[in-house]
Coordinates of C-alpha atoms in Angstrom, one line a residue:
M1 CA -20.6 -8.5 12.9
S2 CA -21.3 -7.8 9.5
K3 CA -22.6 -10.4 6.6
T4 CA -18.6 -9.7 4.8
K5 CA -17.4 -11.4 8.0
E6 CA -20.3 -14.4 8.2
N7 CA -19.6 -15.5 5.0
I8 CA -16.4 -17.7 4.2
F9 CA -17.0 -16.2 0.9
D10 CA -17.0 -13.4 -0.6
F11 CA -18.5 -13.7 -3.3
K12 CA -19.3 -9.8 -4.3
L13 CA -15.5 -9.7 -3.7
F14 CA -14.0 -11.9 -5.9
K15 CA -16.8 -10.6 -8.7
R16 CA -14.7 -7.5 -8.1
L17 CA -11.2 -8.7 -8.6
F18 CA -12.2 -10.5 -11.5
K19 CA -12.7 -7.6 -13.9
Y20 CA -8.7 -7.7 -13.1
I21 CA -8.7 -10.5 -15.1
Q22 CA -9.6 -9.3 -18.3
P23 CA -6.7 -8.3 -20.0
Y24 CA -5.4 -12.2 -19.1
K25 CA -8.5 -13.5 -20.2
G26 CA -6.2 -15.6 -22.0
V27 CA -4.3 -17.6 -19.4
F28 CA -7.5 -18.1 -17.0
F29 CA -9.1 -20.1 -19.8
G30 CA -5.8 -21.8 -20.4
L31 CA -5.2 -22.2 -16.6
V32 CA -9.3 -23.5 -16.6
V33 CA -8.0 -26.3 -19.1
L34 CA -4.8 -27.1 -17.3
V35 CA -7.5 -27.8 -13.9
I36 CA -9.9 -30.4 -16.4
L37 CA -7.1 -32.2 -17.4
L38 CA -4.7 -32.6 -14.1
A39 CA -8.5 -33.3 -12.7
G40 CA -9.2 -36.0 -15.1
L41 CA -5.2 -37.6 -14.9
S42 CA -5.9 -37.3 -11.8
A43 CA -7.7 -40.8 -11.3
A44 CA -6.3 -42.8 -14.2
T45 CA -3.4 -44.4 -12.5
P46 CA -5.2 -46.1 -9.6
Y47 CA -7.8 -47.1 -12.4
I48 CA -4.6 -48.5 -14.6
T49 CA -3.4 -50.2 -11.4
K50 CA -7.0 -51.8 -10.9
Y51 CA -6.6 -53.5 -14.2
A52 CA -3.2 -54.3 -14.2
I53 CA -3.1 -56.5 -11.2
D54 CA -6.5 -58.2 -11.9
D55 CA -5.5 -58.9 -15.6
S56 CA -2.3 -59.6 -15.4
I57 CA -0.4 -60.6 -11.4
A58 CA -4.2 -62.2 -10.2
S59 CA -4.5 -63.9 -13.2
K60 CA -0.8 -64.9 -13.9
E61 CA -0.7 -63.7 -17.3
S62 CA 1.7 -61.0 -18.0
K63 CA 1.0 -59.9 -21.9
D64 CA -0.6 -56.9 -21.1
F65 CA 1.3 -56.2 -18.0
L66 CA 4.0 -54.1 -20.3
F67 CA 1.1 -52.1 -21.9
Y68 CA -0.5 -50.8 -19.0
I69 CA 3.4 -50.0 -17.4
F70 CA 3.6 -47.6 -20.7
I71 CA 0.5 -46.1 -20.0
M72 CA 1.1 -45.0 -17.0
L73 CA 4.0 -43.9 -18.1
A74 CA 2.3 -41.7 -20.3
V75 CA -0.1 -40.4 -17.9
L76 CA 2.8 -39.3 -15.1
L77 CA 4.5 -37.4 -18.4
F78 CA 1.6 -35.8 -18.5
Q79 CA 0.2 -35.0 -15.7
T80 CA 4.5 -33.1 -14.8
V81 CA 4.5 -31.2 -17.7
F82 CA 0.5 -30.2 -16.9
Q83 CA 1.1 -29.2 -13.4
L84 CA 4.5 -27.5 -13.8
S85 CA 2.1 -25.3 -16.4
F86 CA -0.4 -25.1 -14.0
I87 CA 2.1 -23.5 -11.3
Y88 CA 3.5 -21.3 -13.8
Y89 CA 0.6 -19.7 -15.1
A90 CA -1.5 -19.4 -12.0
A91 CA 1.0 -18.0 -10.5
Y92 CA 2.1 -15.6 -13.6
L93 CA -2.0 -14.6 -13.6
G94 CA -2.1 -13.7 -9.8
Q95 CA 1.8 -11.2 -10.4
N96 CA 0.0 -9.7 -13.1
L97 CA -3.4 -9.0 -11.4
V98 CA -1.8 -7.9 -7.8
M99 CA 0.8 -5.4 -10.0
D100 CA -2.5 -3.7 -11.6
V101 CA -3.9 -3.4 -9.0
R102 CA -1.0 -1.9 -6.7
V103 CA -0.3 0.6 -9.1
K104 CA -4.2 1.3 -8.8
L105 CA -4.2 1.5 -5.3
F106 CA -0.7 4.0 -6.1
D107 CA -2.3 6.0 -8.6
H108 CA -5.5 6.6 -6.1
L109 CA -3.3 7.2 -3.1
L110 CA -1.0 10.3 -4.9
R111 CA -4.4 11.9 -5.7
F112 CA -5.7 12.0 -1.6
K113 CA -6.3 14.9 -0.2
M114 CA -3.4 15.7 2.5
K115 CA -6.3 15.6 5.1
Y116 CA -6.3 11.5 4.7
F117 CA -2.4 11.7 5.1
D118 CA -3.3 13.5 8.6
N119 CA -5.5 11.0 9.7
S120 CA -3.9 7.8 8.4
S121 CA -0.6 5.6 9.5
V122 CA 1.7 5.4 6.9
G123 CA 3.2 1.9 7.9
V124 CA -0.7 0.5 8.2
L125 CA -0.4 2.3 4.2
I126 CA 2.8 0.5 3.3
T127 CA 1.4 -3.1 3.8
R128 CA -1.7 -2.3 2.0
A129 CA 0.9 -1.2 -1.0
V130 CA 3.1 -3.9 -0.4
T131 CA 2.4 -6.7 1.9
D132 CA -1.8 -7.4 1.7
M133 CA -0.6 -7.0 -2.6
E134 CA 1.6 -10.3 -2.2
R135 CA -2.0 -12.0 -0.5
I136 CA -4.4 -11.2 -3.4
A137 CA -1.7 -12.4 -5.6
D138 CA -1.9 -16.3 -3.4
I139 CA -5.8 -16.0 -4.0
F140 CA -5.0 -16.9 -8.0
G141 CA -1.6 -18.7 -7.0
Q142 CA -1.9 -20.3 -4.7
G143 CA -5.4 -20.5 -3.6
L144 CA -8.4 -20.4 -5.9
F145 CA -7.0 -22.6 -9.2
M146 CA -5.4 -24.8 -6.4
I147 CA -9.3 -25.2 -4.4
F148 CA -11.0 -25.4 -7.8
R149 CA -8.6 -28.3 -9.3
D150 CA -8.8 -30.4 -5.6
L151 CA -12.5 -29.9 -5.5
L152 CA -12.6 -31.4 -9.9
T153 CA -10.1 -34.0 -8.2
M154 CA -12.6 -35.5 -5.5
T155 CA -15.3 -35.8 -8.2
V156 CA -13.3 -37.1 -11.2
V157 CA -12.5 -39.8 -8.2
F158 CA -15.5 -40.1 -6.6
I159 CA -17.2 -41.2 -10.3
V160 CA -14.6 -44.1 -10.4
M161 CA -15.1 -45.1 -7.2
V162 CA -18.2 -45.6 -7.4
S163 CA -18.3 -47.1 -11.2
I164 CA -15.6 -49.8 -10.0
N165 CA -17.0 -50.6 -6.4
L166 CA -20.4 -49.7 -4.7
K167 CA -19.8 -50.8 -1.7
L168 CA -16.2 -49.9 -1.2
S169 CA -17.7 -46.4 -1.8
L170 CA -20.2 -46.4 0.7
I171 CA -17.5 -46.8 3.3
V172 CA -15.5 -44.2 1.9
F173 CA -17.9 -41.9 2.2
I174 CA -19.1 -42.9 6.0
M175 CA -16.1 -40.7 7.1
L176 CA -16.6 -38.2 4.6
P177 CA -18.9 -36.3 6.6
I178 CA -17.5 -35.9 9.5
L179 CA -14.1 -34.9 7.8
L180 CA -16.6 -31.6 6.1
Y181 CA -17.8 -30.4 9.1
A182 CA -14.6 -30.6 10.3
T183 CA -13.1 -28.6 7.7
R184 CA -16.2 -25.5 8.0
I185 CA -15.3 -25.3 11.0
F186 CA -11.8 -24.5 10.7
Q187 CA -12.1 -22.1 7.7
K188 CA -14.7 -20.2 10.3
F189 CA -12.5 -19.5 12.7
M190 CA -9.1 -19.2 10.4
K191 CA -11.2 -16.4 8.8
K192 CA -11.7 -15.0 12.7
A193 CA -7.8 -15.4 13.0
F194 CA -6.4 -14.0 10.0
E195 CA -8.4 -10.4 10.2
E196 CA -6.6 -10.5 13.4
V197 CA -3.0 -11.5 12.0
R198 CA -3.7 -8.8 9.2
T199 CA -4.4 -5.6 11.6
E200 CA -1.6 -6.9 13.8
V201 CA 0.6 -6.8 11.0
S202 CA -0.6 -3.1 9.8
N203 CA -0.1 -2.2 13.7
L204 CA 3.6 -3.3 13.8
N205 CA 4.3 -2.0 10.4
S206 CA 3.2 0.8 11.4
F207 CA 4.7 1.1 15.1
V208 CA 8.4 0.2 13.4
Q209 CA 8.4 2.8 10.7
E210 CA 7.6 6.1 12.4
R211 CA 9.8 4.1 15.4
L212 CA 12.9 4.0 12.8
T213 CA 11.5 7.8 11.3
G214 CA 12.1 9.4 14.9
M215 CA 15.3 7.1 16.0
K216 CA 16.9 10.6 17.1
I217 CA 13.9 11.7 18.9
L218 CA 13.8 8.4 20.7
Q219 CA 17.7 8.4 21.3
L220 CA 17.7 12.4 22.6
F221 CA 15.2 11.4 24.9
T222 CA 16.3 8.6 26.1
R223 CA 12.9 6.8 25.2
E224 CA 14.7 3.6 24.1
A225 CA 13.8 1.2 27.2
V226 CA 10.1 2.2 26.8
E227 CA 9.8 1.6 22.8
Y228 CA 11.5 -1.7 23.6
K229 CA 8.6 -2.5 26.1
N230 CA 6.2 -1.4 24.2
F231 CA 7.8 -3.3 20.7
K232 CA 7.0 -6.4 23.1
A233 CA 3.5 -5.8 23.9
I234 CA 3.1 -5.1 20.5
N235 CA 5.0 -8.7 19.3
E236 CA 3.0 -10.6 21.8
R237 CA -0.2 -9.8 20.4
H238 CA 1.3 -10.5 16.8
K239 CA 2.4 -13.6 18.2
K240 CA -0.6 -14.6 19.7
G241 CA -2.6 -14.1 16.5
W242 CA -0.4 -16.5 14.5
L243 CA 0.0 -18.8 17.1
K244 CA -3.9 -19.2 16.9
T245 CA -3.7 -19.7 13.8
V246 CA -1.4 -22.3 14.3
W247 CA -3.5 -23.7 16.9
Y248 CA -6.1 -24.8 14.8
N249 CA -3.8 -26.2 12.4
S250 CA -3.1 -28.3 14.4
I251 CA -6.3 -29.4 15.8
F252 CA -7.6 -29.8 12.3
F253 CA -4.8 -31.4 9.7
P254 CA -3.7 -34.4 13.0
I255 CA -8.1 -35.3 12.5
A256 CA -7.8 -34.9 8.9
D257 CA -5.2 -37.2 8.7
L258 CA -7.1 -39.8 11.4
S259 CA -9.6 -39.7 9.2
G260 CA -8.1 -41.5 6.2
S261 CA -6.8 -43.4 7.7
I262 CA -9.4 -44.9 9.5
T263 CA -11.1 -45.2 5.7
V264 CA -7.5 -47.0 4.4
G265 CA -8.1 -49.3 7.5
L266 CA -11.3 -49.4 6.7
I267 CA -10.9 -50.8 3.3
A268 CA -8.3 -52.5 3.5
W269 CA -10.5 -55.2 6.5
Y270 CA -14.1 -55.2 4.4
G271 CA -12.2 -55.0 1.4
G272 CA -9.5 -58.2 2.7
L273 CA -12.3 -60.1 3.9
N274 CA -14.4 -60.0 0.4
V275 CA -11.4 -60.7 -1.3
V276 CA -10.3 -64.2 0.9
L277 CA -13.4 -65.2 1.6
A278 CA -15.8 -64.4 -1.0
G279 CA -14.0 -63.4 -3.7
K280 CA -16.8 -60.4 -4.4
V281 CA -14.1 -57.6 -4.4
S282 CA -10.9 -58.2 -7.2
E283 CA -8.3 -57.7 -6.1
G284 CA -7.2 -54.4 -8.5
D285 CA -10.1 -53.0 -6.9
L286 CA -9.0 -53.0 -3.5
I287 CA -5.9 -52.2 -4.7
A288 CA -7.5 -49.0 -6.4
F289 CA -9.5 -48.4 -3.9
I290 CA -6.4 -47.7 -1.0
M291 CA -4.8 -45.7 -3.8
F292 CA -7.4 -43.9 -4.1
V293 CA -8.7 -42.7 -0.5
P294 CA -5.4 -40.2 -0.4
M295 CA -6.7 -38.6 -3.3
L296 CA -10.2 -38.2 -1.9
F297 CA -9.0 -37.0 1.9
R298 CA -5.7 -35.2 0.8
P299 CA -7.8 -32.5 -1.3
L300 CA -9.9 -31.8 1.0
R301 CA -6.8 -31.1 3.7
Q302 CA -5.2 -29.2 1.1
I303 CA -8.7 -27.1 0.5
A304 CA -8.7 -26.4 3.7
D305 CA -4.9 -24.7 3.7
K306 CA -5.3 -23.3 1.0
F307 CA -8.6 -21.5 1.8
N308 CA -6.0 -20.3 4.8
T309 CA -4.3 -18.8 2.0
L310 CA -7.5 -17.8 -0.1
Q311 CA -8.8 -15.8 3.3
M312 CA -5.8 -14.1 3.6
G313 CA -5.8 -12.2 0.6
M314 CA -9.5 -11.9 1.0
V315 CA -9.3 -9.9 3.9
A316 CA -5.9 -8.8 2.1
A317 CA -8.5 -7.7 -0.6
T318 CA -10.8 -6.0 1.3
R319 CA -8.3 -3.6 3.2
V320 CA -6.5 -2.5 0.0
F321 CA -10.3 -2.0 -1.9
K322 CA -11.6 0.1 1.2
V323 CA -8.6 2.6 0.1
I324 CA -9.3 2.3 -3.1
D325 CA -12.9 3.2 -2.4
T326 CA -12.5 6.2 -0.7
T327 CA -13.1 8.9 -2.0
S328 CA -10.9 11.9 -0.5
Q329 CA -9.4 13.6 -3.5
I330 CA -9.6 17.6 -3.7
D331 CA -12.5 17.7 -7.4
D332 CA -10.0 18.4 -10.2
T333 CA -13.1 19.8 -12.3
G334 CA -11.0 23.6 -13.6
T335 CA -11.1 23.3 -17.7
L336 CA -8.4 26.7 -17.1
V337 CA -4.5 25.5 -18.2
A338 CA -2.2 27.9 -16.2
E339 CA 0.7 28.2 -18.3
H340 CA 1.6 31.6 -16.9
F341 CA 0.5 34.0 -14.0
K342 CA 0.5 37.4 -13.6
G343 CA 1.0 37.3 -9.8
D344 CA -2.3 38.5 -8.7
I345 CA -3.8 36.9 -5.3
K346 CA -7.1 37.4 -3.9
F347 CA -8.3 35.8 -0.4
K348 CA -12.0 36.9 0.4
N349 CA -13.8 36.0 3.2
V350 CA -11.7 32.3 3.3
R351 CA -13.0 30.0 6.3
F352 CA -11.2 26.7 6.6
S353 CA -11.1 24.0 10.0
Y354 CA -9.2 20.8 9.7
V355 CA -11.8 19.2 12.4
K356 CA -14.8 20.1 11.6
D357 CA -16.6 23.3 13.6
E358 CA -12.6 24.5 14.9
E359 CA -12.1 27.0 12.5
V360 CA -8.4 27.6 12.0
L361 CA -8.6 31.3 9.4
K362 CA -11.9 32.7 9.8
G363 CA -13.2 35.0 7.1
V364 CA -9.3 36.1 5.5
S365 CA -9.3 38.1 3.5
F366 CA -5.8 40.5 2.0
N367 CA -4.6 40.9 -1.9
V368 CA -1.5 40.2 -3.2
E369 CA -0.2 42.3 -6.1
A370 CA 2.0 40.9 -9.3
G371 CA 5.4 41.5 -8.2
E372 CA 5.0 41.6 -5.0
T373 CA 6.9 40.5 -1.7
V374 CA 4.0 39.8 0.4
A375 CA 5.5 38.6 4.6
I376 CA 2.8 36.8 6.6
V377 CA 3.7 36.4 10.4
G378 CA 1.9 34.9 14.1
A379 CA 2.6 33.4 16.7
T380 CA 2.2 29.2 15.7
G381 CA -0.6 28.0 15.3
A382 CA -2.2 31.7 13.9
G383 CA -2.7 30.2 10.5
K384 CA 0.2 30.6 8.3
S385 CA 0.9 27.3 6.8
T386 CA -2.3 26.9 6.4
I387 CA -2.8 30.2 3.6
I388 CA -0.3 28.4 1.7
N389 CA -1.7 24.3 2.2
L390 CA -5.1 26.3 0.3
L391 CA -3.2 28.4 -2.4
N392 CA -2.2 24.8 -3.7
R393 CA -5.1 23.5 -2.7
F394 CA -3.8 20.4 -0.9
Y395 CA -7.5 21.2 0.7
E396 CA -10.7 22.6 0.1
I397 CA -12.0 25.3 1.3
N398 CA -15.2 25.8 3.7
D399 CA -16.3 28.8 2.6
G400 CA -15.3 32.3 0.4
Q401 CA -13.1 32.5 -2.8
I402 CA -9.1 32.0 -3.8
L403 CA -8.9 34.2 -7.5
V404 CA -5.5 34.3 -9.4
D405 CA -5.4 37.0 -11.3
E406 CA -8.7 37.3 -11.2
T407 CA -10.1 33.4 -11.1
N408 CA -11.0 31.1 -8.3
I409 CA -8.6 28.8 -8.0
K410 CA -11.2 26.0 -8.4
D411 CA -11.7 26.4 -12.2
V412 CA -8.1 25.7 -12.7
T413 CA -6.3 22.3 -13.5
L414 CA -4.7 21.3 -10.3
S415 CA -1.5 20.2 -12.1
S416 CA -1.0 23.4 -13.8
L417 CA -1.8 25.2 -10.5
R418 CA 0.5 23.3 -8.5
T419 CA 3.2 23.5 -11.3
Q420 CA 3.0 27.8 -11.4
I421 CA 3.1 27.5 -7.8
A422 CA 7.0 26.7 -6.8
V423 CA 7.0 26.2 -2.7
V424 CA 9.9 25.8 -0.2
L425 CA 9.4 24.1 2.9
Q426 CA 11.2 24.3 6.6
D427 CA 11.1 20.5 6.9
V428 CA 13.1 19.7 3.3
F429 CA 12.0 16.0 2.0
L430 CA 14.6 14.9 -0.2
F431 CA 14.3 10.9 -1.8
A432 CA 17.1 9.0 -1.9
D433 CA 18.3 9.6 -5.3
T434 CA 21.0 12.8 -6.5
I435 CA 21.0 16.2 -6.1
L436 CA 20.0 16.8 -9.7
N437 CA 16.8 14.1 -10.0
N438 CA 16.1 15.5 -6.5
I439 CA 16.0 19.1 -8.3
M440 CA 14.7 18.2 -11.1
L441 CA 11.8 15.6 -10.6
N442 CA 11.3 14.2 -13.7
H443 CA 10.2 17.5 -14.8
P444 CA 10.3 16.7 -19.0
E445 CA 11.3 20.4 -19.7
V446 CA 14.3 20.2 -17.2
T447 CA 17.8 19.5 -18.3
E448 CA 20.5 19.8 -16.7
E449 CA 22.2 22.8 -17.9
D450 CA 19.6 24.1 -17.0
V451 CA 19.9 22.8 -13.1
H452 CA 23.5 24.0 -13.5
K453 CA 22.9 27.1 -14.3
A454 CA 19.7 27.7 -12.4
A455 CA 22.4 27.3 -9.7
K456 CA 25.4 29.6 -9.9
D457 CA 22.5 32.2 -10.9
I458 CA 21.4 31.6 -7.2
G459 CA 24.4 31.4 -6.0
I460 CA 25.0 27.7 -5.2
H461 CA 27.0 25.6 -7.4
D462 CA 30.1 26.0 -5.4
F463 CA 28.2 24.7 -2.6
I464 CA 27.7 21.2 -5.1
M465 CA 30.6 21.2 -6.5
T466 CA 33.1 20.7 -3.2
L467 CA 30.6 17.4 -2.6
P468 CA 31.5 13.9 -3.9
N469 CA 30.1 13.3 -7.4
G470 CA 29.0 17.3 -7.3
Y471 CA 25.1 17.0 -8.3
H472 CA 25.0 13.5 -8.7
Y473 CA 25.9 12.8 -5.2
N474 CA 23.5 11.1 -3.5
V475 CA 21.8 12.0 -0.8
K476 CA 20.2 8.8 0.5
E477 CA 16.9 8.7 2.6
R478 CA 15.5 11.9 3.7
G479 CA 18.4 13.2 2.5
V480 CA 20.3 12.7 5.6
M481 CA 23.8 13.2 4.0
L482 CA 23.6 16.8 4.0
S483 CA 23.0 19.2 6.5
S484 CA 19.3 21.1 7.3
G485 CA 21.4 24.8 5.8
Q486 CA 22.4 22.2 2.4
R487 CA 19.0 20.8 2.1
Q488 CA 17.5 23.9 2.7
L489 CA 19.6 24.8 -0.5
I490 CA 18.7 22.6 -2.8
S491 CA 14.9 23.3 -1.9
F492 CA 15.5 26.6 -3.0
L493 CA 17.2 25.6 -6.2
R494 CA 14.5 23.1 -7.3
A495 CA 12.3 25.6 -6.9
Y496 CA 13.8 28.6 -8.8
V497 CA 15.1 25.7 -11.8
T498 CA 10.9 25.5 -12.9
N499 CA 11.0 29.1 -13.2
P500 CA 7.3 29.8 -11.2
S501 CA 4.7 32.6 -11.3
I502 CA 4.3 32.0 -7.3
L503 CA 7.0 31.8 -5.0
V504 CA 5.8 30.3 -1.1
L505 CA 8.9 29.9 1.0
D506 CA 7.9 28.6 4.6
E507 CA 9.8 29.1 7.0
A508 CA 13.1 28.9 4.8
T509 CA 15.5 30.5 7.1
S510 CA 14.9 28.9 10.3
S511 CA 17.2 26.9 12.0
V512 CA 19.7 26.8 9.7
D513 CA 23.9 27.8 9.7
S514 CA 25.2 31.5 9.7
Y515 CA 27.2 30.5 6.6
S516 CA 23.6 28.6 5.1
E517 CA 21.6 30.7 6.4
Q518 CA 23.6 33.9 4.2
L519 CA 23.6 31.7 0.7
I520 CA 20.1 31.4 1.1
Q521 CA 18.7 35.2 2.3
N522 CA 20.6 35.7 -1.4
A523 CA 19.2 32.7 -2.9
T524 CA 15.7 34.5 -2.1
D525 CA 16.8 38.1 -3.0
K526 CA 16.8 36.3 -6.1
I527 CA 14.7 33.8 -6.7
T528 CA 11.7 36.4 -5.0
K529 CA 12.2 39.1 -7.5
G530 CA 10.2 40.1 -10.0
R531 CA 8.1 37.1 -9.3
T532 CA 5.2 37.5 -6.6
S533 CA 6.2 35.8 -3.6
I534 CA 4.7 35.1 -0.1
V535 CA 7.8 34.3 2.7
I536 CA 5.9 33.1 6.2
A537 CA 8.9 33.4 9.2
H538 CA 9.9 33.6 12.4
R539 CA 12.5 35.8 12.0
L540 CA 11.1 39.2 11.3
A541 CA 14.5 40.4 10.4
T542 CA 14.5 38.3 7.5
I543 CA 11.4 40.2 5.9
K544 CA 12.1 43.8 6.6
K545 CA 12.3 44.6 3.2
A546 CA 8.8 42.8 2.0
D547 CA 6.3 45.2 0.5
K548 CA 3.9 44.7 2.6
I549 CA 3.1 42.1 6.0
L550 CA 0.7 40.7 7.2
V551 CA -0.2 39.6 11.1
M552 CA -2.3 36.9 12.1
D553 CA -3.5 36.5 15.5
A554 CA -6.1 32.9 15.9
G555 CA -6.8 32.5 12.9
E556 CA -7.8 35.8 12.1
I557 CA -5.5 39.4 10.5
V558 CA -5.0 41.5 12.5
E559 CA -2.8 44.1 11.6
Q560 CA -1.2 44.7 7.6
G561 CA 1.2 47.1 6.2
T562 CA 5.0 47.6 5.6
H563 CA 7.8 47.5 8.5
K564 CA 8.1 51.1 9.2
D565 CA 4.2 51.3 9.6
L566 CA 3.9 48.6 12.0
L567 CA 6.7 49.5 14.0
K568 CA 4.8 53.3 14.2
K569 CA 1.8 51.2 15.9
Q570 CA 1.2 52.3 19.1
N571 CA 1.5 48.6 21.3
G572 CA 0.6 47.0 17.8
Y573 CA 0.9 43.9 17.8
Y574 CA 3.7 43.2 15.0
K575 CA 5.4 46.5 17.6
N576 CA 5.6 44.4 20.3
L577 CA 6.3 40.5 18.4
Y578 CA 9.1 42.5 16.8
E579 CA 10.7 44.2 20.2
V580 CA 10.3 40.8 22.0
Q581 CA 12.4 39.1 18.8
F582 CA 14.9 42.3 19.2
L583 CA 15.1 41.8 22.9
Q584 CA 16.4 37.9 22.9
E585 CA 18.5 38.7 20.0
E586 CA 20.4 41.1 22.3
I587 CA 20.5 38.7 25.9
A588 CA 21.7 35.7 23.3

């Protein structure tokens, strides 16, 4: 077990969290002052009660009794105001701090390599950014300051009790070690239990997110019964994790209550005998101590309860900072800002692997002249889409060079590089927003008029206007309100409206209806005209007009040339691929 897990408190982690308090130092120190005031006032009521009883009730003289009542009312009023301020500003500090951490986490995630997301569960990342963040907020809103207040309250009560009557104090202190030991054991087991709970919550979120996203596949393959069974199993583990915490609570809190009750009984017994028989303890002392016991034991019980919250927050903070500490960003060390590319592209002996020692590209070299349309074809897994990913620097190459206009893309800032390269993917992702916002993507230089003009240029304005509210039609999550062909058309417009220097079409005409395909083909002819374009397609009929075709197989370029030139090669890879596909279309 790691050192972090062995320690009940992770002071290093707290120190890191405290760095986020710097903008809110005034609130933090204000809370410290409120804690001190509340702790001081906590012992005031029993102390005043003692003198009210001894000076007025026991002596049967009521001249100062009303004065004591007014003092107690003033104390209660101040306690109420301070308590209200304390609760509000503790939560205020926690929410502001967690907002800053969440923004930093999300900003960090935005710059991760695609490889990180390839190997990470979306559900787990959502848990880190949402649920875990609330647990961190609870560290300050319900944990740390509450514990500090309770500890200070116990200290003040302890001092006042000793100053009033040492013997009665000793009775109370005999029971404290038992409760302190039980508290420490409780905290130790609860930390392990909460780590298990957080793990199961992440697993549950991940499972639900994936199944809801892939609901169509589940129903198509009649997986409902199987997934229901899997979901029950995950929920069972989640339930068991939480029941462990409930079990520990059900043991500890009755022990804490029993200890307090026994202590009150001993004080009543011992103090009562001394009041009646020996007169060594005053009636005021006895009543004050009976009031003090809950004030001493309840904070200890609450500390254990708040410590649960604190530990959940610590576990959550550890997980969040683990993501923040992950160095998975593409090195954005380039200094050149690309305002426009002519469009010359060169791959020089590029080698790349998603998994170590399993090369996907094996020394790929090719040239694309400015303004050319180059098609890349090959079987699934040949490395076609990988070329696009590397051109956009979603992944880092293992060896070789990628040049645009004779400049290594590593020397160009990531933002300007990707701004000049527009990509239309086969699997179009649309946000739950309007068509207009999905096209503009908050691009500062693109206006609604620009979008309308671009849509008319590529021939899809009429299609958009047939939708309810036209450009302001909300396509819902992932664009479910549109067909695959319609989503593809929106992605073409999104690429075209930014006027990129280089255009990439990745399987853009696959799996769409004939009407949409015709619109897409017209749009393709329009947006590829006069700019460097790379087209990846399984359907070879769509790339006959390409200036050059690169044929890939198992991570290597095995042939290249025009459509006509490649068909002339006897037993050529492209010729065989074309004839097989043509024959299949004839049979269909």
